Coordinates of C-alpha atoms in Angstrom, one line a residue:
Chain M
M23 CA 47.9 146.3 28.8
E24 CA 45.3 146.3 26.1
H25 CA 43.0 148.1 28.5
V26 CA 45.6 150.8 29.3
A27 CA 46.0 151.5 25.6
H28 CA 42.4 152.4 25.5
T29 CA 42.8 155.0 28.1
L30 CA 46.1 156.7 27.5
P31 CA 46.1 159.6 25.1
G32 CA 48.5 159.2 22.2
L33 CA 48.1 155.5 22.0
M34 CA 46.1 153.4 19.6
T35 CA 44.0 150.4 20.4
R36 CA 45.0 147.1 18.9
T37 CA 42.3 147.2 16.2
E38 CA 43.2 150.8 15.3
A39 CA 46.9 150.0 15.1
E40 CA 46.1 147.0 12.9
L41 CA 43.8 149.1 10.6
H42 CA 46.5 151.8 10.6
Q43 CA 49.2 149.4 9.5
A44 CA 46.9 147.9 6.8
F45 CA 46.2 151.4 5.5
L46 CA 49.8 152.4 5.4
D47 CA 50.7 149.3 3.5
Q48 CA 48.1 150.4 0.9
V49 CA 49.5 153.8 1.0
K50 CA 52.9 152.6 0.1
A51 CA 51.7 151.3 -3.1
I52 CA 50.5 154.8 -4.3
P53 CA 53.1 156.7 -6.1
A54 CA 53.7 159.8 -4.0
G55 CA 51.4 158.5 -1.4
E56 CA 53.6 159.4 1.3
R57 CA 52.8 163.0 0.8
I58 CA 50.0 162.5 3.1
R59 CA 52.5 163.7 5.7
R60 CA 52.5 167.1 4.0
C61 CA 49.0 168.0 4.8
I62 CA 48.6 171.6 6.1
Q63 CA 44.9 171.3 6.9
C64 CA 43.9 174.1 4.5
G65 CA 40.6 172.5 3.5
T66 CA 41.1 173.0 -0.2
C67 CA 40.1 169.4 -0.8
T68 CA 36.8 169.8 1.3
G69 CA 36.0 173.0 -0.6
S70 CA 36.6 171.4 -3.9
C71 CA 34.6 168.3 -3.3
P72 CA 31.2 168.2 -5.0
V73 CA 29.8 165.8 -2.5
S74 CA 31.5 167.0 0.8
Y75 CA 28.2 168.6 1.7
A76 CA 26.8 165.0 2.2
M77 CA 29.8 163.6 3.9
D78 CA 29.9 162.9 7.6
I79 CA 33.6 163.4 7.7
P80 CA 35.0 165.6 4.8
P81 CA 38.4 164.9 3.3
R82 CA 40.3 167.4 5.4
Q83 CA 39.0 165.9 8.6
L84 CA 39.8 162.4 7.3
I85 CA 43.5 163.3 7.2
A86 CA 43.3 165.1 10.6
L87 CA 41.7 161.9 12.1
F88 CA 44.2 159.5 10.5
R89 CA 47.0 161.6 12.1
A90 CA 45.2 161.4 15.4
G91 CA 45.1 157.7 15.1
E92 CA 41.4 157.5 14.9
L93 CA 41.2 154.9 12.2
E94 CA 38.1 153.3 13.5
T95 CA 36.1 156.5 13.1
I96 CA 37.3 156.8 9.6
M97 CA 36.3 153.3 8.8
K98 CA 32.8 153.9 10.1
S99 CA 32.2 156.9 8.0
R100 CA 30.1 157.1 4.9
S101 CA 32.5 159.6 3.3
I102 CA 34.9 157.2 1.9
W103 CA 32.1 155.5 0.0
L104 CA 30.7 158.8 -1.2
C105 CA 33.8 159.6 -3.1
A106 CA 33.0 159.5 -6.9
S107 CA 36.7 159.8 -7.7
C108 CA 36.4 163.1 -9.6
Y109 CA 39.9 164.0 -8.5
A110 CA 39.0 167.7 -8.0
C111 CA 40.8 167.6 -4.5
T112 CA 43.8 165.8 -5.9
T113 CA 44.2 168.4 -8.5
R114 CA 44.0 171.3 -6.3
C115 CA 46.0 170.1 -3.2
P116 CA 48.7 172.5 -2.7
S117 CA 50.8 169.9 -1.0
G118 CA 50.4 167.5 -3.8
I119 CA 48.5 164.8 -1.7
K120 CA 46.8 162.1 -3.8
I121 CA 43.6 162.4 -1.8
T122 CA 41.4 160.3 -4.3
D123 CA 43.9 157.5 -4.2
I124 CA 44.1 157.7 -0.3
I125 CA 40.3 157.4 -0.3
Y126 CA 40.7 154.3 -2.5
A127 CA 43.2 152.9 -0.1
L128 CA 40.9 153.4 2.8
K129 CA 38.0 151.7 0.8
R130 CA 40.3 148.8 0.1
T131 CA 41.5 148.5 3.8
V132 CA 37.9 148.3 5.0
M133 CA 37.0 145.6 2.4
E134 CA 40.1 143.6 3.2
K135 CA 40.0 143.8 6.8
Q136 CA 36.2 143.0 6.6
Y137 CA 35.8 145.7 9.1
H138 CA 32.0 145.9 8.9
S139 CA 29.9 142.8 9.5
K140 CA 27.5 144.0 6.7
A141 CA 29.0 145.1 3.4
H142 CA 28.3 148.7 2.4
Q143 CA 26.3 149.2 -0.8
V144 CA 29.4 150.5 -2.6
Q145 CA 31.2 147.4 -1.6
I146 CA 28.5 145.1 -2.9
L147 CA 28.5 147.0 -6.1
A148 CA 32.2 146.8 -6.4
N149 CA 32.2 143.0 -5.7
L150 CA 29.5 142.4 -8.3
F151 CA 31.4 144.5 -10.8
I152 CA 34.5 142.3 -10.2
E153 CA 32.4 139.1 -10.5
N154 CA 31.0 140.4 -13.8
L155 CA 34.4 141.1 -15.1
L156 CA 35.7 137.7 -14.1
S157 CA 32.8 135.9 -15.7
Y158 CA 32.8 137.7 -19.1
G159 CA 35.9 139.8 -19.4
R160 CA 33.7 142.7 -19.9
L161 CA 31.1 144.6 -18.1
H162 CA 27.5 143.8 -18.8
E163 CA 25.6 146.7 -17.2
G164 CA 22.3 144.8 -17.3
T165 CA 23.5 142.0 -15.2
L166 CA 25.3 144.3 -12.8
I167 CA 22.1 146.3 -12.1
R168 CA 20.0 143.4 -11.9
K169 CA 22.1 141.5 -9.3
Y170 CA 22.8 144.8 -7.4
Y171 CA 19.1 145.4 -6.8
T172 CA 18.4 141.8 -6.2
R173 CA 20.6 142.2 -3.2
M174 CA 19.6 145.8 -2.2
G175 CA 15.8 145.5 -2.6
F176 CA 14.2 143.9 -5.6
W177 CA 11.3 146.4 -5.7
K178 CA 13.7 149.0 -6.8
L179 CA 14.2 147.3 -9.9
F180 CA 10.7 148.3 -10.9
G181 CA 11.8 152.0 -10.9
Y182 CA 14.1 151.0 -13.8
I183 CA 11.4 149.9 -16.1
P184 CA 10.7 153.1 -17.9
L185 CA 14.5 153.5 -18.4
A186 CA 14.8 149.9 -19.7
L187 CA 12.0 150.5 -22.1
R188 CA 13.5 153.5 -23.5
M189 CA 16.8 151.6 -23.9
I190 CA 15.0 148.8 -25.7
K191 CA 13.3 151.3 -27.9
T192 CA 16.6 153.0 -29.0
K193 CA 18.3 149.8 -29.3
R194 CA 20.7 150.4 -26.4
L195 CA 20.0 147.4 -24.2
A196 CA 22.1 144.3 -24.5
F197 CA 20.0 141.5 -23.2
F198 CA 22.8 139.1 -22.8
P199 CA 26.5 139.5 -21.8
T200 CA 29.2 138.8 -24.3
K201 CA 32.2 136.9 -23.2
I202 CA 35.5 137.6 -24.7
N203 CA 37.2 134.8 -26.5
A204 CA 40.5 134.9 -24.4
H205 CA 38.3 134.6 -21.3
K206 CA 40.3 131.6 -20.0
S207 CA 43.6 133.3 -20.7
L208 CA 42.3 136.4 -18.8
S209 CA 41.3 134.3 -15.8
R210 CA 44.8 132.7 -15.7
I211 CA 46.4 136.2 -15.8
I212 CA 44.1 137.5 -12.9
K213 CA 44.8 134.4 -10.9
K214 CA 48.5 134.9 -11.2
A215 CA 48.2 138.6 -10.4
Q216 CA 46.3 137.7 -7.2
E217 CA 49.0 135.2 -6.2
I218 CA 51.8 138.0 -6.7
E219 CA 49.8 140.2 -4.6
M220 CA 49.6 137.9 -1.8
R221 CA 53.3 137.8 -1.7
H222 CA 53.4 141.4 -0.8
I223 CA 50.9 141.2 2.0
P224 CA 52.9 140.9 5.3
E225 CA 51.8 137.8 7.2
K226 CA 52.4 139.6 10.5
S227 CA 52.7 143.3 11.1
D228 CA 56.0 144.5 12.5
Y229 CA 54.5 147.7 13.5
S230 CA 54.4 148.6 17.0
P231 CA 51.3 150.6 18.0
G232 CA 51.5 153.5 20.2
F233 CA 52.3 156.6 18.3
V234 CA 49.8 159.0 16.7
G235 CA 50.5 162.2 14.9
Y236 CA 53.5 162.4 12.5
K237 CA 55.3 159.6 14.3
G238 CA 52.2 157.3 13.7
I239 CA 52.6 157.8 9.9
G240 CA 55.3 155.2 10.2
N241 CA 58.3 154.7 8.1
L242 CA 57.0 156.4 4.8
T243 CA 59.9 158.4 3.4
L244 CA 59.2 161.7 1.8
E245 CA 61.0 162.7 -1.4
P246 CA 62.8 166.2 -0.8
R247 CA 60.5 169.1 -1.4
K248 CA 61.1 170.9 -4.6
G249 CA 60.6 174.7 -5.0
G250 CA 57.1 176.0 -4.3
N251 CA 55.1 173.4 -6.0
A252 CA 54.8 169.8 -4.9
Chain E
M22 CA 47.2 157.6 -38.8
K23 CA 46.2 154.3 -37.4
Y24 CA 44.9 153.8 -34.0
A25 CA 44.2 150.8 -31.7
Y26 CA 40.5 151.4 -31.0
Y27 CA 39.4 150.6 -27.4
P28 CA 35.6 151.2 -27.3
G29 CA 35.2 150.0 -23.7
C30 CA 32.2 148.2 -22.3
S31 CA 29.5 150.9 -22.3
L32 CA 30.1 151.9 -26.0
E33 CA 29.4 148.4 -27.1
K34 CA 25.6 148.9 -26.7
T35 CA 24.2 151.2 -24.0
Q36 CA 26.2 154.2 -25.6
R37 CA 26.2 153.1 -29.2
G38 CA 25.8 156.7 -30.3
Y39 CA 29.2 157.5 -29.1
D40 CA 30.8 154.4 -30.7
E41 CA 29.0 155.0 -34.1
S42 CA 29.9 158.6 -34.2
V43 CA 33.5 158.2 -33.2
R44 CA 34.1 155.7 -36.0
E45 CA 32.4 158.0 -38.6
I46 CA 34.3 161.0 -37.6
F47 CA 37.6 159.2 -37.8
K48 CA 36.6 157.7 -41.2
A49 CA 35.7 161.1 -42.5
L50 CA 39.0 162.3 -41.5
D51 CA 40.9 159.5 -43.2
Q52 CA 42.0 158.0 -39.9
E53 CA 42.0 154.3 -39.5
L54 CA 40.6 152.7 -36.3
I55 CA 41.5 149.1 -35.7
E56 CA 39.6 147.6 -32.8
I57 CA 41.8 145.8 -30.4
E58 CA 40.9 142.1 -30.7
D59 CA 39.4 140.5 -27.7
W60 CA 40.0 143.6 -25.5
N61 CA 38.8 143.4 -21.8
C62 CA 37.1 145.7 -19.4
C63 CA 39.6 148.2 -18.1
G64 CA 38.2 147.6 -14.6
A65 CA 36.8 151.2 -14.2
T66 CA 36.9 152.9 -10.9
M67 CA 35.3 149.9 -9.3
Y68 CA 38.2 147.6 -9.9
M69 CA 40.4 149.8 -7.8
S70 CA 38.7 148.4 -4.8
V71 CA 40.9 145.4 -5.2
R72 CA 44.5 145.2 -4.6
E73 CA 46.8 147.3 -7.0
T74 CA 48.5 144.4 -8.8
V75 CA 45.3 142.9 -9.9
S76 CA 43.6 146.1 -11.2
L77 CA 46.7 147.1 -13.0
T78 CA 47.2 143.8 -14.6
V79 CA 43.6 143.9 -15.9
S80 CA 44.0 147.0 -17.7
A81 CA 47.6 146.4 -18.7
R82 CA 46.4 143.5 -20.7
N83 CA 44.7 146.0 -23.2
L84 CA 47.9 148.0 -23.3
A85 CA 49.9 144.9 -24.1
L86 CA 47.6 144.0 -26.9
A87 CA 47.9 147.5 -28.4
E88 CA 51.6 147.3 -28.1
R89 CA 51.6 144.1 -30.1
M90 CA 49.7 146.0 -32.8
G91 CA 52.4 148.8 -32.6
L92 CA 49.7 151.4 -32.2
D93 CA 48.5 154.1 -29.8
I94 CA 45.2 153.4 -28.0
L95 CA 42.2 155.6 -28.8
A96 CA 39.9 155.4 -25.8
P97 CA 36.7 157.5 -26.0
C98 CA 35.4 156.6 -22.6
S99 CA 36.7 159.0 -20.0
S100 CA 36.9 156.3 -17.4
C101 CA 38.8 153.8 -19.7
F102 CA 41.0 156.7 -20.7
T103 CA 41.9 157.6 -17.1
I104 CA 42.4 154.0 -16.0
L105 CA 44.6 153.1 -18.9
S106 CA 46.7 156.3 -18.6
K107 CA 47.0 155.8 -14.8
T108 CA 48.1 152.2 -15.3
N109 CA 50.8 153.4 -17.8
R110 CA 52.0 156.0 -15.3
I111 CA 52.2 153.7 -12.3
L112 CA 54.1 151.0 -14.2
S113 CA 56.6 153.5 -15.4
Q114 CA 57.1 155.0 -12.0
I115 CA 57.3 151.7 -10.0
P116 CA 59.6 149.2 -11.6
E117 CA 58.7 146.5 -9.2
M118 CA 55.0 146.8 -10.1
H119 CA 55.8 146.7 -13.8
R120 CA 57.7 143.4 -13.2
D121 CA 54.9 141.9 -11.2
V122 CA 52.3 142.8 -13.9
N123 CA 54.5 141.3 -16.6
E124 CA 54.8 138.1 -14.6
A125 CA 51.0 137.9 -14.4
L126 CA 50.6 138.8 -18.1
A127 CA 53.0 136.1 -19.2
E128 CA 50.3 133.5 -18.0
G129 CA 48.3 134.7 -21.0
G130 CA 51.4 134.8 -23.3
L131 CA 51.6 138.6 -23.1
T132 CA 54.2 141.1 -22.1
Y133 CA 54.2 144.9 -22.0
T134 CA 57.2 147.0 -22.3
G135 CA 55.3 150.3 -21.6
A136 CA 55.4 151.7 -25.2
T137 CA 51.5 152.2 -25.7
R138 CA 50.3 155.7 -25.5
V139 CA 46.7 156.3 -24.4
R140 CA 44.8 159.0 -26.3
H141 CA 41.4 160.6 -26.1
P142 CA 39.6 161.5 -29.3
V143 CA 39.5 165.3 -28.2
D144 CA 43.3 165.2 -27.9
I145 CA 43.8 163.5 -31.3
L146 CA 41.3 165.7 -33.2
M147 CA 42.6 169.0 -31.8
N148 CA 46.2 168.3 -31.4
D149 CA 47.2 165.8 -34.0
I150 CA 44.8 166.4 -36.8
G151 CA 44.2 170.0 -36.0
L152 CA 41.5 172.6 -36.2
D153 CA 42.5 173.5 -39.8
V154 CA 42.0 170.1 -41.1
I155 CA 38.7 169.8 -39.2
K156 CA 37.5 173.0 -40.5
S157 CA 38.2 172.0 -44.1
R158 CA 35.8 169.2 -43.6
F159 CA 32.8 171.4 -42.3
Q160 CA 29.9 171.1 -44.6
R161 CA 27.3 172.9 -42.4
N162 CA 27.4 175.9 -40.1
L163 CA 25.9 175.1 -36.7
N164 CA 24.2 178.4 -37.0
G165 CA 24.5 179.9 -33.6
L166 CA 23.3 176.7 -31.8
R167 CA 23.9 177.4 -28.2
I168 CA 25.8 174.6 -26.5
A169 CA 27.2 173.9 -23.0
P170 CA 30.3 171.9 -23.5
Y171 CA 30.7 169.5 -20.7
Y172 CA 34.1 167.9 -20.1
G173 CA 33.4 166.0 -16.9
C174 CA 36.1 164.8 -14.6
Q175 CA 38.3 162.2 -15.9
I176 CA 39.6 163.3 -19.2
V177 CA 41.3 166.4 -17.5
R178 CA 41.9 165.1 -14.1
P179 CA 44.0 163.8 -12.3
D180 CA 47.0 164.5 -14.4
K181 CA 47.3 167.4 -16.7
T182 CA 46.9 165.5 -19.9
F183 CA 46.1 167.5 -23.1
D184 CA 43.9 170.3 -21.7
D185 CA 43.6 172.6 -18.7
R186 CA 42.4 170.9 -15.6
E187 CA 40.3 173.7 -14.4
N188 CA 39.2 175.4 -17.5
P189 CA 39.7 173.1 -20.6
I190 CA 39.0 174.9 -23.8
L191 CA 39.5 172.3 -26.8
L192 CA 35.8 171.6 -27.2
D193 CA 34.9 175.2 -27.0
R194 CA 37.4 175.9 -29.8
M195 CA 36.3 173.0 -31.9
F196 CA 32.6 174.1 -31.8
A197 CA 33.1 177.9 -32.1
A198 CA 34.9 177.1 -35.3
C199 CA 31.8 175.4 -36.7
G200 CA 29.5 178.2 -35.8
A201 CA 28.2 177.2 -32.5
E202 CA 27.8 179.6 -29.5
M203 CA 29.2 178.5 -26.3
V204 CA 27.1 179.5 -23.3
Y205 CA 28.7 180.5 -20.0
F206 CA 29.1 177.1 -18.3
P207 CA 31.2 177.3 -15.2
L208 CA 30.5 173.7 -14.2
K209 CA 32.2 172.3 -17.2
V210 CA 34.5 170.1 -15.2
R211 CA 32.2 169.5 -12.2
C212 CA 31.4 165.9 -11.4
C213 CA 28.2 164.1 -12.5
G214 CA 28.5 161.6 -9.7
G215 CA 29.3 158.8 -11.9
M216 CA 28.3 155.4 -10.3
L217 CA 26.8 157.3 -7.3
M218 CA 23.5 157.2 -9.3
T219 CA 23.3 153.5 -8.3
T220 CA 24.8 153.8 -4.6
F221 CA 23.8 157.2 -3.5
E222 CA 21.1 158.3 -5.8
D223 CA 20.0 161.4 -3.9
T224 CA 23.5 162.8 -4.1
A225 CA 23.9 162.0 -7.7
L226 CA 20.5 163.6 -8.7
K227 CA 21.4 166.7 -7.0
L228 CA 24.7 167.0 -8.8
N229 CA 23.1 166.3 -12.2
K230 CA 20.2 168.8 -11.4
E231 CA 22.8 171.6 -10.8
L232 CA 24.6 170.8 -14.1
L233 CA 21.4 170.9 -16.1
Q234 CA 20.1 173.9 -14.3
C235 CA 23.4 175.7 -14.9
A236 CA 23.3 175.0 -18.6
I237 CA 19.7 175.8 -19.0
D238 CA 19.9 179.1 -17.1
N239 CA 22.7 180.2 -19.3
G240 CA 20.5 179.5 -22.4
A241 CA 22.0 176.2 -23.7
E242 CA 19.9 174.3 -26.3
A243 CA 22.2 171.1 -25.8
I244 CA 24.8 169.8 -23.6
V245 CA 27.8 168.3 -25.4
T246 CA 29.5 165.5 -23.5
T247 CA 32.8 163.4 -23.9
C248 CA 32.0 160.6 -21.3
P249 CA 29.5 157.7 -21.5
L250 CA 28.7 157.9 -17.6
C251 CA 28.2 161.7 -17.6
H252 CA 26.0 161.3 -20.7
F253 CA 24.0 158.6 -19.3
N254 CA 23.3 160.4 -16.0
L255 CA 22.3 163.5 -17.7
E256 CA 20.3 162.0 -20.3
G257 CA 18.7 159.1 -18.6
Y258 CA 17.8 160.7 -15.3
Q259 CA 16.2 163.9 -16.4
D260 CA 12.8 162.5 -15.7
R261 CA 13.7 161.5 -12.2
I262 CA 15.2 164.8 -11.6
N263 CA 12.0 166.6 -12.8
K264 CA 10.0 164.3 -10.5
V265 CA 12.2 165.0 -7.5
Y266 CA 12.9 168.6 -7.9
G267 CA 9.7 169.6 -9.7
T268 CA 11.8 170.9 -12.6
S269 CA 10.8 170.6 -16.3
F270 CA 14.1 169.8 -17.9
N271 CA 14.0 168.5 -21.4
I272 CA 17.5 169.2 -22.9
P273 CA 19.1 167.0 -25.5
I274 CA 22.5 165.6 -24.6
L275 CA 25.0 164.9 -27.5
Y276 CA 28.2 163.4 -27.7
F277 CA 30.8 165.9 -29.1
T278 CA 31.5 163.5 -31.9
Q279 CA 27.7 163.4 -32.9
L280 CA 27.5 167.3 -33.1
L281 CA 30.9 167.4 -35.0
G282 CA 29.4 164.7 -37.3
I283 CA 26.4 167.0 -37.8
A284 CA 28.8 169.8 -38.8
F285 CA 30.6 167.4 -41.1
G286 CA 27.3 166.8 -42.8
L287 CA 27.3 163.1 -42.1
A288 CA 24.1 161.0 -42.2
P289 CA 22.2 161.3 -38.9
Q290 CA 21.5 157.5 -38.8
K291 CA 25.3 157.0 -38.9
L292 CA 25.9 159.0 -35.9
G293 CA 23.5 157.2 -33.8
L294 CA 21.4 160.3 -33.2
D295 CA 18.4 157.9 -33.1
S296 CA 19.7 156.6 -29.8
S297 CA 18.9 159.7 -28.0
F298 CA 16.3 159.4 -25.2
I299 CA 15.4 163.1 -25.5
A300 CA 14.0 164.6 -28.7
L301 CA 16.6 166.6 -30.4
G302 CA 14.4 169.5 -30.9
D303 CA 13.7 171.4 -34.3
K304 CA 16.9 173.3 -34.5
I305 CA 19.2 170.3 -34.1
S306 CA 17.0 168.0 -36.2
T307 CA 16.9 170.6 -39.0
L308 CA 20.6 170.9 -38.9
A309 CA 21.1 167.2 -38.8
E310 CA 18.6 166.4 -41.6
A311 CA 19.6 169.1 -44.0
H312 CA 21.0 167.6 -47.1
Y313 CA 23.8 165.4 -45.9
V314 CA 26.6 164.3 -48.2

């Protein structure tokens, strides 16, 4: 059956169906996330994006691929990591689609499903950022950059020497991180939030793969359209 | 008025010029800033890479602390401003999420009803305090200094907050009133790339090169910023951009609060002007060091 699913048009593979479901779960948590159904493929998002020139799959195509059930293609793209969340697309979308948040949902889906065997650099930076926050309660840029380049290629740190020297000269470099006093309390809060989140993650998907296009968007309900503006 | 001051991580040290000048400006206008005790990182855009409940809880802790103080939050960093505002919006729109966040906050003896408003200094200065009061405080005319006001992304987007999303105008008005000249700067809300400078350096360098080029081609003598990340990218990477693109950019980048402080006649050392990587140039230095009061 699995083999057939690969070949029949209009059907998704198991991996794709799972990614699809995981992504839809994330979209549900975005206020007005369901508006992804309203995309008219006008390309305003791609035209507004300052980094679309460097993307392999620009935002309009991401939505088209999502509808076509091509989740794996999306997950492999560098586009989702290139988004710097400037919200230009979200602001201009005539259908009111929260494109930036949708891209965040895609990032989270890739990270949670551990889709890639090797973490993307953005993922590494994000994880180190979170580690930094959990350790100190505040971000210490020096530690973040040092750890990031230790992972990504230590020699690159040498390129930062002139910048670091200027920061020292202008008294802008904090050599050591500061830990907030309520650090323990913050850790407890975060631990609890993680537990609560786990309650919401469905253990087993009740989604039956098969449909692409509008049907494949699942049971996202759309609020009634108001006037001309979304 | 009193505000719960939320400096954010980058203002602690790396961007001390912003922190120092914000504090001075508000002091000069008789506004009281009380720093939120033991605030934590808002999570920035990176924190959105984890599940929503966790990221919202982390930023909501700060909203809860401010609520306990009974004050609105003043958040000068664009990223903090957006994240805290977004948290507020989501919690008010999704009651289940609000309940979950409160359940987590209770572990730290906190609760949040949703009353804290998140404000940016541009908003407070122009909409609460007003241009008339600001004008009355001017000690010095900026004498036709040609500036490019750069708003960046996150104080005007994604939601319409206090200024237009495509063509914000408040900084233009503020500085036109103190005698500066706004150059034509159509990229005023174009993205600087933010953290891409670490992960996709080529792309970020190109974005910043375009911003600098646009400002300089239109005759700007300084770029005025509102965001620590924009500021750092534009200021700290000019050297690298020059190397990669064969340009010779050397344009000072000032926080809007630093330039406003100059117009207020405040002492340059109090405004953190000594923290600039790039020489301010004769015109700005002369203005800043003229007899201050």
